[in-house]
Protein backbone atom coordinates (compact mmCIF):
# COMPACT_ATOMS: atom_id res chain seq x y z
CA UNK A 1 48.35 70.02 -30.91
CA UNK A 2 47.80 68.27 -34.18
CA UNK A 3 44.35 68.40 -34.81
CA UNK A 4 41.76 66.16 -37.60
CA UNK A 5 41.98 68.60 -40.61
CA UNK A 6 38.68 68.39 -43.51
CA UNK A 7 39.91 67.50 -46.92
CA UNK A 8 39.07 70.32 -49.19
CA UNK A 9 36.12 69.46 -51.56
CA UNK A 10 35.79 65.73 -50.47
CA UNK A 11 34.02 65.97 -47.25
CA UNK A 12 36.54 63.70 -45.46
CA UNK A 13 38.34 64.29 -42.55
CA UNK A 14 42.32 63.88 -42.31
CA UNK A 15 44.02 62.27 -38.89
CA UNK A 16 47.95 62.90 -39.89
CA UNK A 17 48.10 60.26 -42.18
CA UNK A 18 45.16 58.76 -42.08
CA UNK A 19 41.85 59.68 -44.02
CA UNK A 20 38.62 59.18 -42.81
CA UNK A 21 35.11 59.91 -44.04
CA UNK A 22 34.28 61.95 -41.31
CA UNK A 23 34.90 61.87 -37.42
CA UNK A 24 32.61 59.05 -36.60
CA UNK A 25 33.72 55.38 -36.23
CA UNK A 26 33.26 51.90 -35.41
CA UNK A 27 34.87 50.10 -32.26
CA UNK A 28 36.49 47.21 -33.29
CA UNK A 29 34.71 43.79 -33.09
CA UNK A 30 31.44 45.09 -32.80
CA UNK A 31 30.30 44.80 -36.41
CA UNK A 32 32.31 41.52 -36.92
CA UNK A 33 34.10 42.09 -40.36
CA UNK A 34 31.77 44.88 -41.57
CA UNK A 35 29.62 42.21 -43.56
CA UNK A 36 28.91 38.25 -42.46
CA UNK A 37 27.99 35.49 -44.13
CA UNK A 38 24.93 35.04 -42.12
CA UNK A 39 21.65 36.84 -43.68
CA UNK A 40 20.07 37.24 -40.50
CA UNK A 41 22.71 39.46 -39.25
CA UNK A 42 24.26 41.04 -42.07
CA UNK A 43 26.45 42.82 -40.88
CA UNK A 44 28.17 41.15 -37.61
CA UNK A 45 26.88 40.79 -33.85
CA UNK A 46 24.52 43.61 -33.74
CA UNK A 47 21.18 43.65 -35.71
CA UNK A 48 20.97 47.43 -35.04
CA UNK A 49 23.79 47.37 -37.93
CA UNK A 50 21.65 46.23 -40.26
CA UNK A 51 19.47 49.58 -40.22
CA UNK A 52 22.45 51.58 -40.54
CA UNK A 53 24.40 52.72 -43.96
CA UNK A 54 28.05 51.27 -42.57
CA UNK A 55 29.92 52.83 -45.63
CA UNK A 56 28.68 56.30 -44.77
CA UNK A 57 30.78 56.08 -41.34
CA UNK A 58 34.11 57.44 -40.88
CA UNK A 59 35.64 54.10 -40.95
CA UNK A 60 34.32 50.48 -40.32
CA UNK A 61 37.07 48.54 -37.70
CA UNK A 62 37.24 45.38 -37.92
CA UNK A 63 37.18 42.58 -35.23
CA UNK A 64 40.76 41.86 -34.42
CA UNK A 65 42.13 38.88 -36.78
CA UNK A 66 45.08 36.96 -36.02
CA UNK A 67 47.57 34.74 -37.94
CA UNK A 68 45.64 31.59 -37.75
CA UNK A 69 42.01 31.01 -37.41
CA UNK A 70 41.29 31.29 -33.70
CA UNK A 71 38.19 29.60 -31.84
CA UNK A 72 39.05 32.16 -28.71
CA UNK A 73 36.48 31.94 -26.12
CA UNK A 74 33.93 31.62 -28.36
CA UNK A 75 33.86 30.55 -32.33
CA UNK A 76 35.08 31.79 -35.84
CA UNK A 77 31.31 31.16 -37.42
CA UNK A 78 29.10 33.75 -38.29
CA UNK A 79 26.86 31.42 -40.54
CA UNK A 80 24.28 30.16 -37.63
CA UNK A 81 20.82 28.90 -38.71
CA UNK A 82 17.23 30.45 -36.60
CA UNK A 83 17.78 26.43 -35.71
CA UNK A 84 20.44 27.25 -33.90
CA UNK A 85 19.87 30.05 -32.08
CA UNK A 86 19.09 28.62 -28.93
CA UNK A 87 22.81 27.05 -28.51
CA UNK A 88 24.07 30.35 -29.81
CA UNK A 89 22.26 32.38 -27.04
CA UNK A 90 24.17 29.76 -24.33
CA UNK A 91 26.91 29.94 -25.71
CA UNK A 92 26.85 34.15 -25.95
CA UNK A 93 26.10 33.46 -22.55
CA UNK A 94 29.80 32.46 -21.53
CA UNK A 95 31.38 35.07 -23.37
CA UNK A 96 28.94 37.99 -22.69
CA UNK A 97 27.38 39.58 -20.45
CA UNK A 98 25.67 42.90 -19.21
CA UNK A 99 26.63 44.61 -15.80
CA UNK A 100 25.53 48.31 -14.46
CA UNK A 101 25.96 50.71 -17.67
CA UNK A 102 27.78 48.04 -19.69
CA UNK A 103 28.68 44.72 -20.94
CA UNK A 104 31.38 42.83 -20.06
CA UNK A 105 32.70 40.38 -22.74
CA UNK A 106 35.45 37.55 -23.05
CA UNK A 107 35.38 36.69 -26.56
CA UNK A 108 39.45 35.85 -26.48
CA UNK A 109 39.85 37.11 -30.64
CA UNK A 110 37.71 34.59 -32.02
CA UNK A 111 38.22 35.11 -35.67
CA UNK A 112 38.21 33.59 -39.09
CA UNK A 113 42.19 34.57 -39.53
CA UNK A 114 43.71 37.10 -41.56
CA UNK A 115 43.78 35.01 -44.77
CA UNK A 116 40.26 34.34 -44.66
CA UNK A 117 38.94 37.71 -43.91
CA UNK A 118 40.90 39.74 -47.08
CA UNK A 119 39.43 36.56 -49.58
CA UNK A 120 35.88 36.39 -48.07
CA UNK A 121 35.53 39.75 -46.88
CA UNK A 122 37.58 42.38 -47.39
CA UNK A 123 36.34 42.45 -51.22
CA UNK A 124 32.33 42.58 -50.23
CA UNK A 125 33.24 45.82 -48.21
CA UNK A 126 35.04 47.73 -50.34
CA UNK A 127 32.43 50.78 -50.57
CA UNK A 128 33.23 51.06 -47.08
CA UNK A 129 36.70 52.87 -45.21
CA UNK A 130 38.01 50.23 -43.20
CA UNK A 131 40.27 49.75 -40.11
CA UNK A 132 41.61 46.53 -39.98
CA UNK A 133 42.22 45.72 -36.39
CA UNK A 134 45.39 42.94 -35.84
CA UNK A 135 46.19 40.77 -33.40
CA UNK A 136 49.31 38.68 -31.96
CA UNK A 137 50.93 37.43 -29.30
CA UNK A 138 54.72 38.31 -30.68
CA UNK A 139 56.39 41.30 -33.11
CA UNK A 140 57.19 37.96 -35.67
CA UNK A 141 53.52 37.25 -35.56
CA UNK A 142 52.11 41.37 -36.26
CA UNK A 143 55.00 41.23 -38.79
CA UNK A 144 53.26 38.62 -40.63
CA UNK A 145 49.69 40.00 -40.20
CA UNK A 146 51.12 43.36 -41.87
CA UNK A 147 52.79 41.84 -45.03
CA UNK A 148 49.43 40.09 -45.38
CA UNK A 149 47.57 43.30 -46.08
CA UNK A 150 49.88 44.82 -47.90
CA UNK A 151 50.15 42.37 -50.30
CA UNK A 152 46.39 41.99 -50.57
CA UNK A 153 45.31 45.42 -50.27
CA UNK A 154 47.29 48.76 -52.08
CA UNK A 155 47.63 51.69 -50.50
CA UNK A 156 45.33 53.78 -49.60
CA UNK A 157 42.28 51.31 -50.24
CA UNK A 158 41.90 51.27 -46.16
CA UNK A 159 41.84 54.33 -43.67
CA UNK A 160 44.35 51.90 -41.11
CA UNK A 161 46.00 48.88 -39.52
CA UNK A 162 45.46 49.20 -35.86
CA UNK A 163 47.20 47.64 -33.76
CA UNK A 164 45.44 45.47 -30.83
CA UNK A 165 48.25 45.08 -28.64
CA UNK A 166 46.19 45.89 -25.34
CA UNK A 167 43.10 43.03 -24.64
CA UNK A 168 42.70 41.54 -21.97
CA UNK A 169 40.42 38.42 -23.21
CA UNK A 170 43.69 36.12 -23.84
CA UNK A 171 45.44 36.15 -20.77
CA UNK A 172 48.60 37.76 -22.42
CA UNK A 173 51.15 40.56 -20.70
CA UNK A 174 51.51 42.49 -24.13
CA UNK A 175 53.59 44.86 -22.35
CA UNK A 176 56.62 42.23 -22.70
CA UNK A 177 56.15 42.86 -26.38
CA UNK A 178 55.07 46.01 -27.51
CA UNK A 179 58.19 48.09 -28.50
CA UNK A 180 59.42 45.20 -30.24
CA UNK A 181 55.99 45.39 -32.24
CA UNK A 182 56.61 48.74 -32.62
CA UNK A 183 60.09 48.75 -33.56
CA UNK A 184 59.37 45.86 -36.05
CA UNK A 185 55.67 45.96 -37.49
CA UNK A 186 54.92 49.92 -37.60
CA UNK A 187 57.91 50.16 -40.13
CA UNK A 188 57.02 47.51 -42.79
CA UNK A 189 53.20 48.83 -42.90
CA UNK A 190 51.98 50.16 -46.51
CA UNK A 191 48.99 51.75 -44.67
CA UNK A 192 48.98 54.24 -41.77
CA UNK A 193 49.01 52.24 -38.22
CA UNK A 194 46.93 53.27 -35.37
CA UNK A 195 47.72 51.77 -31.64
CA UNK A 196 44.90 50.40 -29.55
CA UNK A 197 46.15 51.90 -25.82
CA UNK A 198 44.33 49.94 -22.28
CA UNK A 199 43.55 52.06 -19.43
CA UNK A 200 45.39 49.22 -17.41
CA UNK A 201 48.40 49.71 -19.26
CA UNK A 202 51.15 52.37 -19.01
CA UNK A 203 49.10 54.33 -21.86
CA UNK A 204 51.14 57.77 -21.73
CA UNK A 205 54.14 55.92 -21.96
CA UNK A 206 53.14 53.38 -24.53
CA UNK A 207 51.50 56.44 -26.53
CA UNK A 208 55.08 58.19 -26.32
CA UNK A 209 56.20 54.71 -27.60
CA UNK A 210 53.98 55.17 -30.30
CA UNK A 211 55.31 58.56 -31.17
CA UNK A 212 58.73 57.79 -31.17
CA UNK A 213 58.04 54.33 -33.39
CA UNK A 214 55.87 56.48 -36.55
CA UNK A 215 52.67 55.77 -35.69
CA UNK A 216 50.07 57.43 -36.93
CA UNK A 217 47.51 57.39 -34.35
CA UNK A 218 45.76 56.76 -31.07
CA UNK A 219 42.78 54.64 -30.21
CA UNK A 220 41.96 55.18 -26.55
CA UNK A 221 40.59 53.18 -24.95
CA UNK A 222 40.12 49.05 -25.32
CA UNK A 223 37.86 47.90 -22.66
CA UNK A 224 39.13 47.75 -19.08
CA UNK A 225 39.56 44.43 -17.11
CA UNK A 226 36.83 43.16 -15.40
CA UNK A 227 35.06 40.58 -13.05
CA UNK A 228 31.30 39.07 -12.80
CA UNK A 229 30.84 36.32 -10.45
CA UNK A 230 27.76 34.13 -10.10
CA UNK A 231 25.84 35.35 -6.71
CA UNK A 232 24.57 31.96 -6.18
CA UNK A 233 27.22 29.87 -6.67
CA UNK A 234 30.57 32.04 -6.41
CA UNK A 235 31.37 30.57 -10.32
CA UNK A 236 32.37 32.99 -12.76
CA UNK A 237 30.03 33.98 -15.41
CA UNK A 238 32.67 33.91 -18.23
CA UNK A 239 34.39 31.49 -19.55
CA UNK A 240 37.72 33.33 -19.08
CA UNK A 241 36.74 34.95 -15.58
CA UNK A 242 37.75 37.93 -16.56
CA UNK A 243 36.41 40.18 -19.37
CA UNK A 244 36.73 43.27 -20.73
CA UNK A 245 34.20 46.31 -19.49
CA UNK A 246 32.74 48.41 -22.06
CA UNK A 247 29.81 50.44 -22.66
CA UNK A 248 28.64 53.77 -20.34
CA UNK A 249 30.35 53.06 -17.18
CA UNK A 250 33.69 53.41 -18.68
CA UNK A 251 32.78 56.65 -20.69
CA UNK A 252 34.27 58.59 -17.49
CA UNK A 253 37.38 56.58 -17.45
CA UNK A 254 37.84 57.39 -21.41
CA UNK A 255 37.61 61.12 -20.92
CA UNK A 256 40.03 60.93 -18.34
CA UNK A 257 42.47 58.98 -20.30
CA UNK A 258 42.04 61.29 -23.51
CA UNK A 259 42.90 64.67 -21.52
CA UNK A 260 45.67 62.91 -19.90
CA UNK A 261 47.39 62.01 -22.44
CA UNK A 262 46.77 65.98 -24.16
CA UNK A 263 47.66 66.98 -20.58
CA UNK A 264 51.02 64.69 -20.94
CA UNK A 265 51.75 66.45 -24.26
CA UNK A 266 50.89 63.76 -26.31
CA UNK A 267 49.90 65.61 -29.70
CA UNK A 268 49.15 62.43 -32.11
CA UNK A 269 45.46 62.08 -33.14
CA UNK A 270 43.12 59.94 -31.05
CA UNK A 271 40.58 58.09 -31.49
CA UNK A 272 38.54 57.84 -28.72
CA UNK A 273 36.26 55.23 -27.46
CA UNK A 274 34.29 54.14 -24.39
CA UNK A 275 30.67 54.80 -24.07
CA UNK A 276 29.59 56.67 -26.87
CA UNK A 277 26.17 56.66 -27.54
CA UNK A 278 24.91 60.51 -27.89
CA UNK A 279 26.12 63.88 -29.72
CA UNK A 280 26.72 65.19 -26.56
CA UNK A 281 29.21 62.22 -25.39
CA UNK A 282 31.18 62.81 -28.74
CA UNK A 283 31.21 66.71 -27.98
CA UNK A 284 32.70 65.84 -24.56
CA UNK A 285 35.24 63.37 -26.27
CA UNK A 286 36.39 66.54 -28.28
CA UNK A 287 36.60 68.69 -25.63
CA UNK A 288 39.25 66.43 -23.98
CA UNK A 289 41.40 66.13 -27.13
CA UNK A 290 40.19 63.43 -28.82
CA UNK A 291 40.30 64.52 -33.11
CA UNK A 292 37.65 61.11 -33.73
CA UNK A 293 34.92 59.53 -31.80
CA UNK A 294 33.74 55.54 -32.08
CA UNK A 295 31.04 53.64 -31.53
CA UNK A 296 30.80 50.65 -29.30
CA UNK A 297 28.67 48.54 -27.32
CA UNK A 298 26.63 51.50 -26.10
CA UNK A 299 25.04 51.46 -29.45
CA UNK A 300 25.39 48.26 -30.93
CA UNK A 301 24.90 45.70 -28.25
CA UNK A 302 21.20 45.30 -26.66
CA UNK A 303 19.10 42.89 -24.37
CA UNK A 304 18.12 39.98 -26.50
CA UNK A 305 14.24 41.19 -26.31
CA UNK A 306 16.03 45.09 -26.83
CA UNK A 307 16.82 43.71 -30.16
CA UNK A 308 13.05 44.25 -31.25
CA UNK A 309 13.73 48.23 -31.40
CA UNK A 310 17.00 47.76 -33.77
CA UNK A 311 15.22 49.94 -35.86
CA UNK A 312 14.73 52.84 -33.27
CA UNK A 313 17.92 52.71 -32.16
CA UNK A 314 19.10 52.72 -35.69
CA UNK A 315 17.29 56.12 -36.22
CA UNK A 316 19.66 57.35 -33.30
CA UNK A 317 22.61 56.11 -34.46
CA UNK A 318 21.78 57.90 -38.10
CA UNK A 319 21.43 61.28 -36.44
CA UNK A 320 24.01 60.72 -34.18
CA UNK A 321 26.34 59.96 -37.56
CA UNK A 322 24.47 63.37 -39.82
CA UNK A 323 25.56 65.74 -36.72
CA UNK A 324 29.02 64.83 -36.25
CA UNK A 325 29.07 64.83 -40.50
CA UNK A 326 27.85 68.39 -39.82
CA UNK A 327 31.20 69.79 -37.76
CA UNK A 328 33.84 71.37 -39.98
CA UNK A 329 35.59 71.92 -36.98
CA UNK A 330 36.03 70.38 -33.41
CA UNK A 331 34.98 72.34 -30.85
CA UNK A 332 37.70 74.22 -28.98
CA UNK A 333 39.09 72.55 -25.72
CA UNK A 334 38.35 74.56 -22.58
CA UNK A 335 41.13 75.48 -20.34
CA UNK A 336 42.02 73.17 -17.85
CA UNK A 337 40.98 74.09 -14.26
CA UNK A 338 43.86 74.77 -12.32
């Protein structure tokens, strides 16, 4: 199996082709583009992020960007007043919401588009390793996305492109497109290309796509498909009735799909994702196969009153981030049970 290799006298951790600064990650989306416009919340949709030194992670991903500008479910501003925050909280209120051990969210990409991230905010992030997470709803349209980066950023200025050709939120079959995005998009990349696989998806065959197209790695998973209905009146409670799950309650299902795809001889490094929130849940992770862990929504997203502690939970996330800085090596993976 190939396994995450340390780079010798840099403290940075190699995935195949793709460097990071350790094994520790962000999920994409969660931290917006890794810095906002906004000075209340610095740093994206979580204000735990702002207690947090974001360039010290392994990588920062980004939220996914598309072509164009795209309102999704939801809006491409991140520049709200305290004046506003009352509409903001309604509106959050339609695109997410929290369920047993989770969230479940429907923000459909809402993003500024690629041309406006790599002039506003690709350059204010630069002391941070970034994984810029892209978006389309054809191979013409990821095609685009990746000569955008590489003519705006050089090689080996980013840890990745991944590729988000698995959500849910915009009601798209991506299946009907995927080895054409493959065949087409991994090739013309300048930077190393990670896939983004779904749990609802074919993953061991769309990882052995993956393989077979160059890519260099594995996220697994993106959030899995979802329903919340509105016990009083039957209505859903998001605006696209369905949503993607993430957070604790699909930590189980991420295992599973990690070892499965080790189990399926799958040997390209993964990233793996899906209710991290503890040293122990990233020792697990390793123990299935994954070479990288990343953090989602069972770190950065709270209650609205939760968002009091940011600081507390900050503290976690820092010693959650020193430990995992701390391991040379992954721990071995126990025989399977047979």
């Amino acid at each position: 199996m190939l396994r995450a290799k340390q780079v010798q006298d840099r403290g940075e951790v190699r995935l195949g082709d793709i460097v990071l600064r350790n094994r520790l990650v962000t999920s994409s989306s969660l931290l917006g583009y890794g810095v906002a416009n906004a000075p209340l919340v610095p740093y994206g949709m979580s204000p735990v992020s702002m207690f947090v030194p974001l360039a010290e992670f392994g990588a920062v991903t980004t939220r996914t960007l598309t072509v164009e500008p795209r309102e999704g479910h939801f809006s491409t501003r991140d520049d709200y007043s305290l004046g506003e925050l009352p509409g903001l909280l309604r509106r959050y209120g339609r695109v997410l919401r929290s369920t047993d051990g989770g969230w479940v969210n429907a923000f459909g990409w809402c993003n500024v588009g690629i041309d406006a991230y790599l002039r506003d905010y690709f350059p204010r992030t630069r002391d941070q390793r970034t994984i810029i997470s892209l978006g389309g709803f054809s191979a013409e349209e990821f095609v685009t996305l990746i000569d955008r980066v590489n003519a705006a950023v050089p090689a080996g200025e980013i840890a990745a492109v991944e590729l988000n050709v698995s959500c849910h939120n915009v009601n798209f079959d991506f299946s009907t497109i995927l080895q054409d995005v493959l065949d087409e998009a991994v090739p013309r990349s300048a930077h190393p290309v990670i896939l983004k696989l779904s749990p609802d998806y074919d993953y061991l065959r769309n990882a052995r796509q993956a393989a077979a197209a160059g890519v260099s790695a594995l996220t697994a998973i993106n959030t899995v498909k979802a329903l919340r209905l509105d016990p009083r009146t039957g209505e859903p409670f998001l605006s696209n009735r369905y949503g993607g799950l993430s957070g604790r309650a699909i930590k189980p299902i991420g295992l599973r799909v990690v070892s499965e795809l080790r189990e399926g001889g799958v040997t390209l490094p993964i990233i793996a994702t899906g209710g991290v929130r503890t040293v122990d849940d990233c020792r697990e992770y390793f123990w299935a196969g994954a070479d990288a862990v990343s953090l989602g929504s069972a770190v950065w997203l709270a209650s609205y009153p939760g968002y009091a502690l940011a600081p507390l939970r900050a503290l976690h996330v820092r010693r959650v981030l020193k430990a995992v800085r701390r391991w040379d090596a992954l721990p071995e993976r126990p025989a399977p049970v047979t």
